[in-house]
Amino acid sequence: MQILGIESSCDETSASVVEINRGSFNILSNVISSQVKTHAKTGGIVPEVAARLHVKNVLPVIENSLKNANVKIDQIDAIAVCSGPGLISSLMVGVETAKSFALVYKKPLIKVNHIEGHVLAVLEKNKIDYPAVALVVSGGHTQIIHVKEPGKYKLIGQTRDDAAGECFDKAAKIMGLGYPGGPAISIEAAKTRNSKFEIRKTQLPRPMMNSKDFDMSFSGLKTAVLYDWRELEEKGLATPKQRATFAREFQDAVCDVLVSKTLKAVEKYKVKTLILGGGVSANQELQRRFQVEVSDNFPQLKFLYPELSMTGDNAAMIAIAGYYHAKDKDYIDPTKLTADPNWELV
Ligand code: KG4
Ligand code: ZN
């Protein structure tokens, strides 16, 4: 079967055609129109601006996804759309467009939770052995999820305040590294790899890292970055070398928390696969840290993270997740679907 996926929950307008053959996924197209350059000017997303750009881009993006896949809309078997969580005004654009397509072209409509998309994005290239633990870590979410099988999820832990990606973005802003902060910080941090940089391991806090539960907190780290960086600036020590060192220390602090909490969950739930998903899963240091830990301490564990193009928001992951709903004929009446900005997966 062929599914048309549509995603517009935040600042990427995306449409994708995914062909599914006996449970294997073939991404025929995955068109992403990113608004990152626009939001870089304001140092963050302005929801009204994001929504306006979604309106402008959604139809050309869908058209291109069909064209790139060499598929006509008549050949599509179902339409999967992300209807939450996310920014209400952004979500509405994708949802209303998907509803119109479903009604006009008489296609079954599937609503997909954005987090479920991030969890299942790895299926593009891999098979998941169940049960699994997924760490979904993005600009809006930081969650550890137990995945019994597609569709059966249990929330194990989550951030009690800021998402890890949001913390990357804020820290980068404080250090004058621009938006989005995650890639900027990882580039800065990588500069420390081959030179004689002095890394102060315990300088920044790792909030809640040793708490007994699986919850996390990143707002204290953000505040520590603000005060420490300000102090360096006041002392005239905020040099390019110091910035790279500081970025590395910050990234290490985030990775320490994410890795230790997630592996604690892996150990407790005795799962077969560890999945990473979401924008922050593009972070190479995070991937490396998990790789080392898994090969040293969990040699039987399958460790999966998405291809770079599937780490951030994209419609292929929505189509993949949509397939499992289509399998169960879990369709929704287009006249009844509404965007749900606070839709919790579990
Ligand atoms: O999943 P995503 O595209 O959108 C949301 O659902 O939020 O994630 C965006 C987040 C941003 O906070 C961005 O700074 C972060 O992912 N990010 C990274 C990296 N690439 C993107 N964080 C750390 N390292 C990266 N390489
Ligand atoms: Zn996302």
mmCIF file of C-alpha atoms and ligand atoms in Angstrom:
data_model
loop_
_atom_site.group_PDB
_atom_site.id
_atom_site.type_symbol
_atom_site.label_atom_id
_atom_site.label_comp_id
_atom_site.label_asym_id
_atom_site.label_seq_id
_atom_site.Cartn_x
_atom_site.Cartn_y
_atom_site.Cartn_z
ATOM 1 C CA MET A 1 0.000 0.000 0.000
ATOM 2 C CA GLN A 2 1.006 3.645 -0.426
ATOM 3 C CA ILE A 3 0.442 6.267 2.250
ATOM 4 C CA LEU A 4 0.663 10.036 1.853
ATOM 5 C CA GLY A 5 1.983 11.562 5.084
ATOM 6 C CA ILE A 6 1.541 15.214 6.055
ATOM 7 C CA GLU A 7 3.367 16.990 8.906
ATOM 8 C CA SER A 8 3.118 20.647 9.981
ATOM 9 C CA SER A 9 3.226 20.570 13.783
ATOM 10 C CA CYS A 10 6.008 23.085 14.283
ATOM 11 C CA ASP A 11 8.213 24.866 11.734
ATOM 12 C CA GLU A 12 8.645 22.301 8.961
ATOM 13 C CA THR A 13 6.027 21.736 6.271
ATOM 14 C CA SER A 14 6.468 18.192 5.023
ATOM 15 C CA ALA A 15 4.752 15.624 2.808
ATOM 16 C CA SER A 16 5.911 12.128 1.982
ATOM 17 C CA VAL A 17 4.817 9.091 0.027
ATOM 18 C CA VAL A 18 5.752 5.806 1.660
ATOM 19 C CA GLU A 19 5.210 2.425 0.045
ATOM 20 C CA ILE A 20 4.696 -0.496 2.394
ATOM 21 C CA ASN A 21 5.359 -4.017 1.231
ATOM 22 C CA ARG A 22 4.942 -6.873 3.717
ATOM 23 C CA GLY A 23 5.856 -4.605 6.620
ATOM 24 C CA SER A 24 8.905 -3.060 4.889
ATOM 25 C CA PHE A 25 8.962 0.662 4.266
ATOM 26 C CA ASN A 26 10.161 2.312 1.089
ATOM 27 C CA ILE A 27 10.286 6.105 1.268
ATOM 28 C CA LEU A 28 9.366 7.205 -2.257
ATOM 29 C CA SER A 29 9.582 10.891 -1.313
ATOM 30 C CA ASN A 30 10.034 12.993 1.805
ATOM 31 C CA VAL A 31 9.774 16.690 0.961
ATOM 32 C CA ILE A 32 10.562 19.103 3.799
ATOM 33 C CA SER A 33 10.156 22.853 3.508
ATOM 34 C CA SER A 34 12.068 24.253 6.468
ATOM 35 C CA GLN A 35 11.338 27.659 7.984
ATOM 36 C CA VAL A 36 14.565 27.686 9.941
ATOM 37 C CA LYS A 37 16.074 30.682 8.118
ATOM 38 C CA THR A 38 13.000 32.795 8.889
ATOM 39 C CA HIS A 39 12.950 31.850 12.572
ATOM 40 C CA ALA A 40 16.723 32.354 12.897
ATOM 41 C CA LYS A 41 16.072 36.092 12.428
ATOM 42 C CA THR A 42 13.896 36.164 15.566
ATOM 43 C CA GLY A 43 16.017 33.631 17.475
ATOM 44 C CA GLY A 44 13.035 31.276 17.813
ATOM 45 C CA ILE A 45 9.679 30.318 16.342
ATOM 46 C CA VAL A 46 6.933 32.952 16.117
ATOM 47 C CA PRO A 47 3.782 30.759 15.844
ATOM 48 C CA GLU A 48 1.836 33.173 13.632
ATOM 49 C CA VAL A 49 4.720 33.455 11.174
ATOM 50 C CA ALA A 50 5.103 29.653 11.166
ATOM 51 C CA ALA A 51 1.401 29.152 10.397
ATOM 52 C CA ARG A 52 1.465 31.651 7.549
ATOM 53 C CA LEU A 53 4.424 29.890 5.962
ATOM 54 C CA HIS A 54 2.690 26.498 6.330
ATOM 55 C CA VAL A 55 -0.324 27.912 4.453
ATOM 56 C CA LYS A 56 1.945 29.170 1.685
ATOM 57 C CA ASN A 57 3.940 25.930 1.386
ATOM 58 C CA VAL A 58 1.610 23.042 2.130
ATOM 59 C CA LEU A 59 0.118 22.532 -1.353
ATOM 60 C CA PRO A 60 3.417 22.839 -3.306
ATOM 61 C CA VAL A 61 5.051 20.470 -0.787
ATOM 62 C CA ILE A 62 2.308 17.849 -1.263
ATOM 63 C CA GLU A 63 2.446 18.290 -5.026
ATOM 64 C CA ASN A 64 6.239 17.813 -5.004
ATOM 65 C CA SER A 65 6.027 14.759 -2.775
ATOM 66 C CA LEU A 66 3.650 13.080 -5.254
ATOM 67 C CA LYS A 67 5.776 14.192 -8.209
ATOM 68 C CA ASN A 68 9.059 12.983 -6.646
ATOM 69 C CA ALA A 69 7.440 9.655 -5.808
ATOM 70 C CA ASN A 70 6.026 9.421 -9.325
ATOM 71 C CA VAL A 71 2.641 8.620 -7.827
ATOM 72 C CA LYS A 72 -0.767 10.082 -8.666
ATOM 73 C CA ILE A 73 -3.125 10.964 -5.829
ATOM 74 C CA ASP A 74 -5.543 8.276 -7.133
ATOM 75 C CA GLN A 75 -2.895 5.626 -6.364
ATOM 76 C CA ILE A 76 -2.648 6.663 -2.710
ATOM 77 C CA ASP A 77 -4.393 4.210 -0.346
ATOM 78 C CA ALA A 78 -4.613 6.424 2.753
ATOM 79 C CA ILE A 79 -3.623 9.847 4.080
ATOM 80 C CA ALA A 80 -1.851 10.116 7.441
ATOM 81 C CA VAL A 81 -1.623 13.496 9.110
ATOM 82 C CA CYS A 82 0.042 14.644 12.312
ATOM 83 C CA SER A 83 -2.745 16.198 14.409
ATOM 84 C CA GLY A 84 -0.770 16.787 17.625
ATOM 85 C CA PRO A 85 1.016 17.616 19.781
ATOM 86 C CA GLY A 86 2.465 20.873 18.484
ATOM 87 C CA LEU A 87 1.591 24.494 17.810
ATOM 88 C CA ILE A 88 -2.172 24.756 17.250
ATOM 89 C CA SER A 89 -1.961 27.230 14.350
ATOM 90 C CA SER A 90 0.724 25.120 12.616
ATOM 91 C CA LEU A 91 -1.087 21.818 13.165
ATOM 92 C CA MET A 92 -4.351 23.199 11.787
ATOM 93 C CA VAL A 93 -2.809 23.824 8.372
ATOM 94 C CA GLY A 94 -1.757 20.202 7.863
ATOM 95 C CA VAL A 95 -4.920 18.827 9.434
ATOM 96 C CA GLU A 96 -7.338 20.951 7.387
ATOM 97 C CA THR A 97 -5.417 20.214 4.195
ATOM 98 C CA ALA A 98 -5.423 16.466 4.889
ATOM 99 C CA LYS A 99 -9.171 16.569 5.621
ATOM 100 C CA SER A 100 -9.857 18.323 2.321
ATOM 101 C CA PHE A 101 -7.753 15.801 0.387
ATOM 102 C CA ALA A 102 -9.458 12.879 2.140
ATOM 103 C CA LEU A 103 -12.925 14.232 1.320
ATOM 104 C CA VAL A 104 -12.246 15.333 -2.255
ATOM 105 C CA TYR A 105 -10.288 12.227 -3.285
ATOM 106 C CA LYS A 106 -12.288 9.834 -1.053
ATOM 107 C CA LYS A 107 -9.286 8.466 0.851
ATOM 108 C CA PRO A 108 -9.262 6.983 4.349
ATOM 109 C CA LEU A 109 -7.785 9.430 6.865
ATOM 110 C CA ILE A 110 -5.450 8.521 9.731
ATOM 111 C CA LYS A 111 -4.496 10.786 12.616
ATOM 112 C CA VAL A 112 -0.956 10.306 13.889
ATOM 113 C CA ASN A 113 0.642 11.503 17.099
ATOM 114 C CA HIS A 114 3.883 13.404 16.426
ATOM 115 C CA ILE A 115 5.776 11.512 19.155
ATOM 116 C CA GLU A 116 4.711 8.167 17.693
ATOM 117 C CA GLY A 117 6.213 9.358 14.398
ATOM 118 C CA HIS A 118 9.555 10.086 16.097
ATOM 119 C CA VAL A 119 9.502 6.666 17.841
ATOM 120 C CA LEU A 120 8.890 4.730 14.620
ATOM 121 C CA ALA A 121 11.128 6.797 12.260
ATOM 122 C CA VAL A 122 13.918 4.208 12.620
ATOM 123 C CA LEU A 123 11.749 1.674 10.770
ATOM 124 C CA GLU A 124 12.777 3.348 7.527
ATOM 125 C CA LYS A 125 16.004 1.319 7.550
ATOM 126 C CA ASN A 126 15.674 -1.158 10.431
ATOM 127 C CA LYS A 127 13.519 -3.727 12.161
ATOM 128 C CA ILE A 128 12.705 -3.158 15.823
ATOM 129 C CA ASP A 129 12.880 -6.161 18.168
ATOM 130 C CA TYR A 130 10.138 -5.670 20.755
ATOM 131 C CA PRO A 131 9.843 -4.689 23.533
ATOM 132 C CA ALA A 132 11.858 -1.508 23.147
ATOM 133 C CA VAL A 133 12.655 1.672 25.015
ATOM 134 C CA ALA A 134 12.557 4.905 22.996
ATOM 135 C CA LEU A 135 14.139 8.217 23.944
ATOM 136 C CA VAL A 136 12.304 10.948 22.036
ATOM 137 C CA VAL A 137 14.276 14.113 22.423
ATOM 138 C CA SER A 138 13.378 17.249 20.486
ATOM 139 C CA GLY A 139 12.696 20.957 20.818
ATOM 140 C CA GLY A 140 9.323 20.327 22.436
ATOM 141 C CA HIS A 141 9.683 16.926 24.121
ATOM 142 C CA THR A 142 12.005 14.766 26.159
ATOM 143 C CA GLN A 143 10.352 11.453 26.925
ATOM 144 C CA ILE A 144 11.401 7.892 27.683
ATOM 145 C CA ILE A 145 8.762 5.520 26.331
ATOM 146 C CA HIS A 146 8.299 1.771 26.698
ATOM 147 C CA VAL A 147 7.246 0.328 23.343
ATOM 148 C CA LYS A 148 5.614 -3.081 23.656
ATOM 149 C CA GLU A 149 4.753 -3.018 19.955
ATOM 150 C CA PRO A 150 3.597 -0.298 17.518
ATOM 151 C CA GLY A 151 0.541 1.294 19.104
ATOM 152 C CA LYS A 152 1.268 0.041 22.642
ATOM 153 C CA TYR A 153 3.219 2.699 24.499
ATOM 154 C CA LYS A 154 3.838 3.533 28.133
ATOM 155 C CA LEU A 155 5.443 6.738 29.333
ATOM 156 C CA ILE A 156 8.305 5.870 31.694
ATOM 157 C CA GLY A 157 9.792 9.290 32.280
ATOM 158 C CA GLN A 158 9.930 12.817 30.921
ATOM 159 C CA THR A 159 11.342 16.255 31.528
ATOM 160 C CA ARG A 160 9.590 18.167 34.262
ATOM 161 C CA ASP A 161 10.378 21.509 32.644
ATOM 162 C CA ASP A 162 12.309 22.352 29.454
ATOM 163 C CA ALA A 163 12.891 19.869 26.647
ATOM 164 C CA ALA A 164 16.539 19.030 25.973
ATOM 165 C CA GLY A 165 16.363 20.617 22.490
ATOM 166 C CA GLU A 166 14.903 23.790 23.952
ATOM 167 C CA CYS A 167 17.827 23.835 26.403
ATOM 168 C CA PHE A 168 20.278 23.492 23.467
ATOM 169 C CA ASP A 169 18.506 26.396 21.727
ATOM 170 C CA LYS A 170 18.549 28.645 24.812
ATOM 171 C CA ALA A 171 22.177 27.849 25.687
ATOM 172 C CA ALA A 172 23.224 28.639 22.111
ATOM 173 C CA LYS A 173 21.363 31.948 22.265
ATOM 174 C CA ILE A 174 23.143 32.863 25.512
ATOM 175 C CA MET A 175 26.513 32.020 23.947
ATOM 176 C CA GLY A 176 25.674 33.995 20.774
ATOM 177 C CA LEU A 177 25.644 30.902 18.582
ATOM 178 C CA GLY A 178 22.375 31.524 16.731
ATOM 179 C CA TYR A 179 19.324 29.383 16.023
ATOM 180 C CA PRO A 180 18.723 26.435 15.979
ATOM 181 C CA GLY A 181 21.085 25.869 18.859
ATOM 182 C CA GLY A 182 21.589 22.098 18.729
ATOM 183 C CA PRO A 183 23.611 21.906 15.519
ATOM 184 C CA ALA A 184 25.502 25.138 16.416
ATOM 185 C CA ILE A 185 26.536 23.797 19.834
ATOM 186 C CA SER A 186 27.587 20.418 18.464
ATOM 187 C CA ILE A 187 29.806 22.124 15.863
ATOM 188 C CA GLU A 188 31.403 24.296 18.569
ATOM 189 C CA ALA A 189 31.869 21.337 20.889
ATOM 190 C CA ALA A 190 33.515 19.287 18.134
ATOM 191 C CA LYS A 191 36.288 21.902 17.900
ATOM 192 C CA THR A 192 37.584 20.709 21.274
ATOM 193 C CA ARG A 193 38.204 17.193 19.997
ATOM 194 C CA ASN A 194 41.674 17.547 18.499
ATOM 195 C CA SER A 195 43.134 20.416 20.493
ATOM 196 C CA LYS A 196 44.345 20.967 23.993
ATOM 197 C CA PHE A 197 41.102 22.149 25.498
ATOM 198 C CA GLU A 198 40.621 21.887 29.193
ATOM 199 C CA ILE A 199 37.236 20.300 29.912
ATOM 200 C CA ARG A 200 35.956 20.892 33.419
ATOM 201 C CA LYS A 201 33.859 17.775 33.936
ATOM 202 C CA THR A 202 31.819 18.851 36.914
ATOM 203 C CA GLN A 203 31.347 22.546 36.200
ATOM 204 C CA LEU A 204 27.722 22.444 34.998
ATOM 205 C CA PRO A 205 24.918 20.710 36.915
ATOM 206 C CA ARG A 206 23.215 17.468 35.831
ATOM 207 C CA PRO A 207 19.798 18.039 37.452
ATOM 208 C CA MET A 208 17.929 14.914 38.595
ATOM 209 C CA MET A 209 20.552 12.627 37.072
ATOM 210 C CA ASN A 210 20.700 10.488 40.193
ATOM 211 C CA SER A 211 17.012 10.595 41.135
ATOM 212 C CA LYS A 212 15.356 7.186 41.454
ATOM 213 C CA ASP A 213 12.679 7.850 38.839
ATOM 214 C CA PHE A 214 13.088 8.308 35.083
ATOM 215 C CA ASP A 215 12.159 11.990 35.005
ATOM 216 C CA MET A 216 14.570 14.706 33.944
ATOM 217 C CA SER A 217 14.985 18.457 34.314
ATOM 218 C CA PHE A 218 16.893 20.905 32.134
ATOM 219 C CA SER A 219 15.849 24.369 33.330
ATOM 220 C CA GLY A 220 18.513 24.455 36.082
ATOM 221 C CA LEU A 221 21.176 23.660 33.524
ATOM 222 C CA LYS A 222 19.936 26.494 31.335
ATOM 223 C CA THR A 223 20.141 28.934 34.275
ATOM 224 C CA ALA A 224 23.652 27.708 35.139
ATOM 225 C CA VAL A 225 24.708 28.339 31.529
ATOM 226 C CA LEU A 226 23.307 31.874 31.754
ATOM 227 C CA TYR A 227 25.155 32.772 34.959
ATOM 228 C CA ASP A 228 28.430 31.030 34.107
ATOM 229 C CA TRP A 229 28.631 32.478 30.599
ATOM 230 C CA ARG A 230 27.784 35.960 31.900
ATOM 231 C CA GLU A 231 30.572 35.670 34.441
ATOM 232 C CA LEU A 232 33.039 34.669 31.740
ATOM 233 C CA GLU A 233 31.923 37.655 29.666
ATOM 234 C CA GLU A 234 32.300 40.041 32.616
ATOM 235 C CA LYS A 235 35.815 38.768 33.263
ATOM 236 C CA GLY A 236 36.678 39.163 29.570
ATOM 237 C CA LEU A 237 37.162 35.393 29.283
ATOM 238 C CA ALA A 238 34.422 34.652 26.733
ATOM 239 C CA THR A 239 36.944 33.920 23.991
ATOM 240 C CA PRO A 240 36.250 31.691 20.965
ATOM 241 C CA LYS A 241 38.287 28.932 22.636
ATOM 242 C CA GLN A 242 36.316 29.316 25.845
ATOM 243 C CA ARG A 243 33.062 29.220 23.863
ATOM 244 C CA ALA A 244 33.996 25.890 22.318
ATOM 245 C CA THR A 245 34.988 24.511 25.726
ATOM 246 C CA PHE A 246 31.768 25.739 27.264
ATOM 247 C CA ALA A 247 29.681 24.250 24.419
ATOM 248 C CA ARG A 248 31.434 20.921 24.978
ATOM 249 C CA GLU A 249 30.786 21.056 28.723
ATOM 250 C CA PHE A 250 27.149 21.875 28.127
ATOM 251 C CA GLN A 251 26.710 19.067 25.589
ATOM 252 C CA ASP A 252 28.418 16.623 27.963
ATOM 253 C CA ALA A 253 26.024 17.627 30.741
ATOM 254 C CA VAL A 254 22.918 17.037 28.562
ATOM 255 C CA CYS A 255 24.304 13.735 27.256
ATOM 256 C CA ASP A 256 25.155 12.534 30.787
ATOM 257 C CA VAL A 257 21.541 13.001 31.891
ATOM 258 C CA LEU A 258 19.922 11.532 28.748
ATOM 259 C CA VAL A 259 22.238 8.518 28.596
ATOM 260 C CA SER A 260 22.094 7.611 32.266
ATOM 261 C CA LYS A 261 18.302 7.929 32.577
ATOM 262 C CA THR A 262 17.597 6.030 29.361
ATOM 263 C CA LEU A 263 19.959 3.174 30.165
ATOM 264 C CA LYS A 264 18.426 2.889 33.615
ATOM 265 C CA ALA A 265 15.093 2.331 31.855
ATOM 266 C CA VAL A 266 16.668 -0.214 29.473
ATOM 267 C CA GLU A 267 18.004 -2.126 32.467
ATOM 268 C CA LYS A 268 14.771 -2.061 34.435
ATOM 269 C CA TYR A 269 12.468 -3.038 31.568
ATOM 270 C CA LYS A 270 14.886 -5.587 30.051
ATOM 271 C CA VAL A 271 14.112 -4.533 26.490
ATOM 272 C CA LYS A 272 15.578 -5.846 23.242
ATOM 273 C CA THR A 273 15.932 -2.534 21.388
ATOM 274 C CA LEU A 274 16.903 1.022 22.290
ATOM 275 C CA ILE A 275 15.514 3.658 19.914
ATOM 276 C CA LEU A 276 16.480 7.319 19.625
ATOM 277 C CA GLY A 277 14.212 9.809 17.881
ATOM 278 C CA GLY A 278 13.587 13.541 17.506
ATOM 279 C CA GLY A 279 15.773 16.474 16.457
ATOM 280 C CA VAL A 280 18.350 16.061 19.237
ATOM 281 C CA SER A 281 18.981 12.438 18.180
ATOM 282 C CA ALA A 282 20.999 13.995 15.311
ATOM 283 C CA ASN A 283 23.643 14.876 17.911
ATOM 284 C CA GLN A 284 26.693 12.773 17.083
ATOM 285 C CA GLU A 285 28.113 12.912 20.581
ATOM 286 C CA LEU A 286 24.836 11.586 21.977
ATOM 287 C CA GLN A 287 24.835 8.771 19.414
ATOM 288 C CA ARG A 288 28.497 7.965 20.204
ATOM 289 C CA ARG A 289 27.893 7.933 23.946
ATOM 290 C CA PHE A 290 24.989 5.499 23.588
ATOM 291 C CA GLN A 291 26.997 3.333 21.192
ATOM 292 C CA VAL A 292 29.889 3.021 23.664
ATOM 293 C CA GLU A 293 27.605 2.318 26.618
ATOM 294 C CA VAL A 294 25.586 -0.266 24.713
ATOM 295 C CA SER A 295 28.614 -2.170 23.432
ATOM 296 C CA ASP A 296 30.287 -2.094 26.885
ATOM 297 C CA ASN A 297 27.305 -2.831 29.102
ATOM 298 C CA PHE A 298 24.391 -4.110 26.982
ATOM 299 C CA PRO A 299 25.989 -6.169 24.177
ATOM 300 C CA GLN A 300 22.705 -7.956 23.351
ATOM 301 C CA LEU A 301 20.771 -4.700 22.941
ATOM 302 C CA LYS A 302 19.891 -3.488 19.455
ATOM 303 C CA PHE A 303 20.614 0.250 19.251
ATOM 304 C CA LEU A 304 18.802 2.240 16.546
ATOM 305 C CA TYR A 305 18.791 5.904 15.650
ATOM 306 C CA PRO A 306 17.295 7.501 12.526
ATOM 307 C CA GLU A 307 19.064 8.698 9.405
ATOM 308 C CA LEU A 308 19.801 12.438 9.672
ATOM 309 C CA SER A 309 16.885 13.309 7.352
ATOM 310 C CA MET A 310 14.524 11.398 9.668
ATOM 311 C CA THR A 311 15.719 12.860 13.006
ATOM 312 C CA GLY A 312 13.877 16.179 12.738
ATOM 313 C CA ASP A 313 10.262 16.721 11.819
ATOM 314 C CA ASN A 314 9.285 15.023 8.558
ATOM 315 C CA ALA A 315 6.228 13.434 7.003
ATOM 316 C CA ALA A 316 7.789 10.030 6.242
ATOM 317 C CA MET A 317 7.736 9.194 9.945
ATOM 318 C CA ILE A 318 4.043 10.168 10.026
ATOM 319 C CA ALA A 319 3.292 7.875 7.071
ATOM 320 C CA ILE A 320 5.248 5.013 8.716
ATOM 321 C CA ALA A 321 3.298 5.373 11.968
ATOM 322 C CA GLY A 322 0.123 5.768 9.910
ATOM 323 C CA TYR A 323 0.659 2.326 8.387
ATOM 324 C CA TYR A 324 0.084 0.595 11.747
ATOM 325 C CA HIS A 325 -3.225 2.446 12.140
ATOM 326 C CA ALA A 326 -4.210 1.565 8.563
ATOM 327 C CA LYS A 327 -3.452 -2.103 9.318
ATOM 328 C CA ASP A 328 -6.043 -1.931 12.125
ATOM 329 C CA LYS A 329 -8.432 0.140 9.978
ATOM 330 C CA ASP A 330 -8.050 2.854 12.600
ATOM 331 C CA TYR A 331 -9.419 5.612 10.367
ATOM 332 C CA ILE A 332 -11.118 8.849 11.335
ATOM 333 C CA ASP A 333 -14.074 10.624 9.762
ATOM 334 C CA PRO A 334 -12.524 13.736 8.098
ATOM 335 C CA THR A 335 -15.391 15.913 9.313
ATOM 336 C CA LYS A 336 -14.552 14.948 12.920
ATOM 337 C CA LEU A 337 -10.786 15.448 12.990
ATOM 338 C CA THR A 338 -9.419 18.467 14.843
ATOM 339 C CA ALA A 339 -5.865 19.479 15.727
ATOM 340 C CA ASP A 340 -4.939 18.650 19.314
ATOM 341 C CA PRO A 341 -1.911 20.686 20.466
ATOM 342 C CA ASN A 342 -1.686 18.791 23.775
ATOM 343 C CA TRP A 343 -2.338 15.244 22.551
ATOM 344 C CA GLU A 344 -0.421 12.904 24.836
ATOM 345 C CA LEU A 345 0.701 9.637 23.279
ATOM 346 C CA VAL A 346 0.418 7.797 26.570
HETATM 347 O O1 KG4 B 1 12.174 17.087 16.299
HETATM 348 P P1 KG4 B 1 12.475 18.503 15.964
HETATM 349 O O2 KG4 B 1 12.906 18.814 14.545
HETATM 350 O O3 KG4 B 1 11.273 19.427 16.289
HETATM 351 C C1 KG4 B 1 10.469 19.273 17.432
HETATM 352 O O4 KG4 B 1 9.578 18.390 17.409
HETATM 353 O O5 KG4 B 1 10.760 20.019 18.400
HETATM 354 O O6 KG4 B 1 13.630 18.985 16.976
HETATM 355 C C2 KG4 B 1 14.201 20.256 16.918
HETATM 356 C C3 KG4 B 1 15.260 20.379 18.018
HETATM 357 C C4 KG4 B 1 15.822 21.790 18.164
HETATM 358 O O7 KG4 B 1 15.775 22.151 19.534
HETATM 359 C C5 KG4 B 1 17.270 21.656 17.686
HETATM 360 O O8 KG4 B 1 18.169 22.552 18.316
HETATM 361 C C6 KG4 B 1 17.573 20.218 18.051
HETATM 362 O O9 KG4 B 1 16.385 19.514 17.732
HETATM 363 N N1 KG4 B 1 18.710 19.672 17.288
HETATM 364 C C7 KG4 B 1 19.867 19.251 17.863
HETATM 365 C C8 KG4 B 1 20.725 18.870 16.799
HETATM 366 N N2 KG4 B 1 20.044 19.038 15.614
HETATM 367 C C9 KG4 B 1 18.809 19.525 15.944
HETATM 368 N N3 KG4 B 1 20.241 19.206 19.148
HETATM 369 C C10 KG4 B 1 21.493 18.770 19.410
HETATM 370 N N4 KG4 B 1 22.377 18.392 18.468
HETATM 371 C C11 KG4 B 1 22.040 18.430 17.159
HETATM 372 N N5 KG4 B 1 22.926 18.048 16.232
HETATM 373 ZN ZN ZN B 2 9.442 16.688 16.412
#
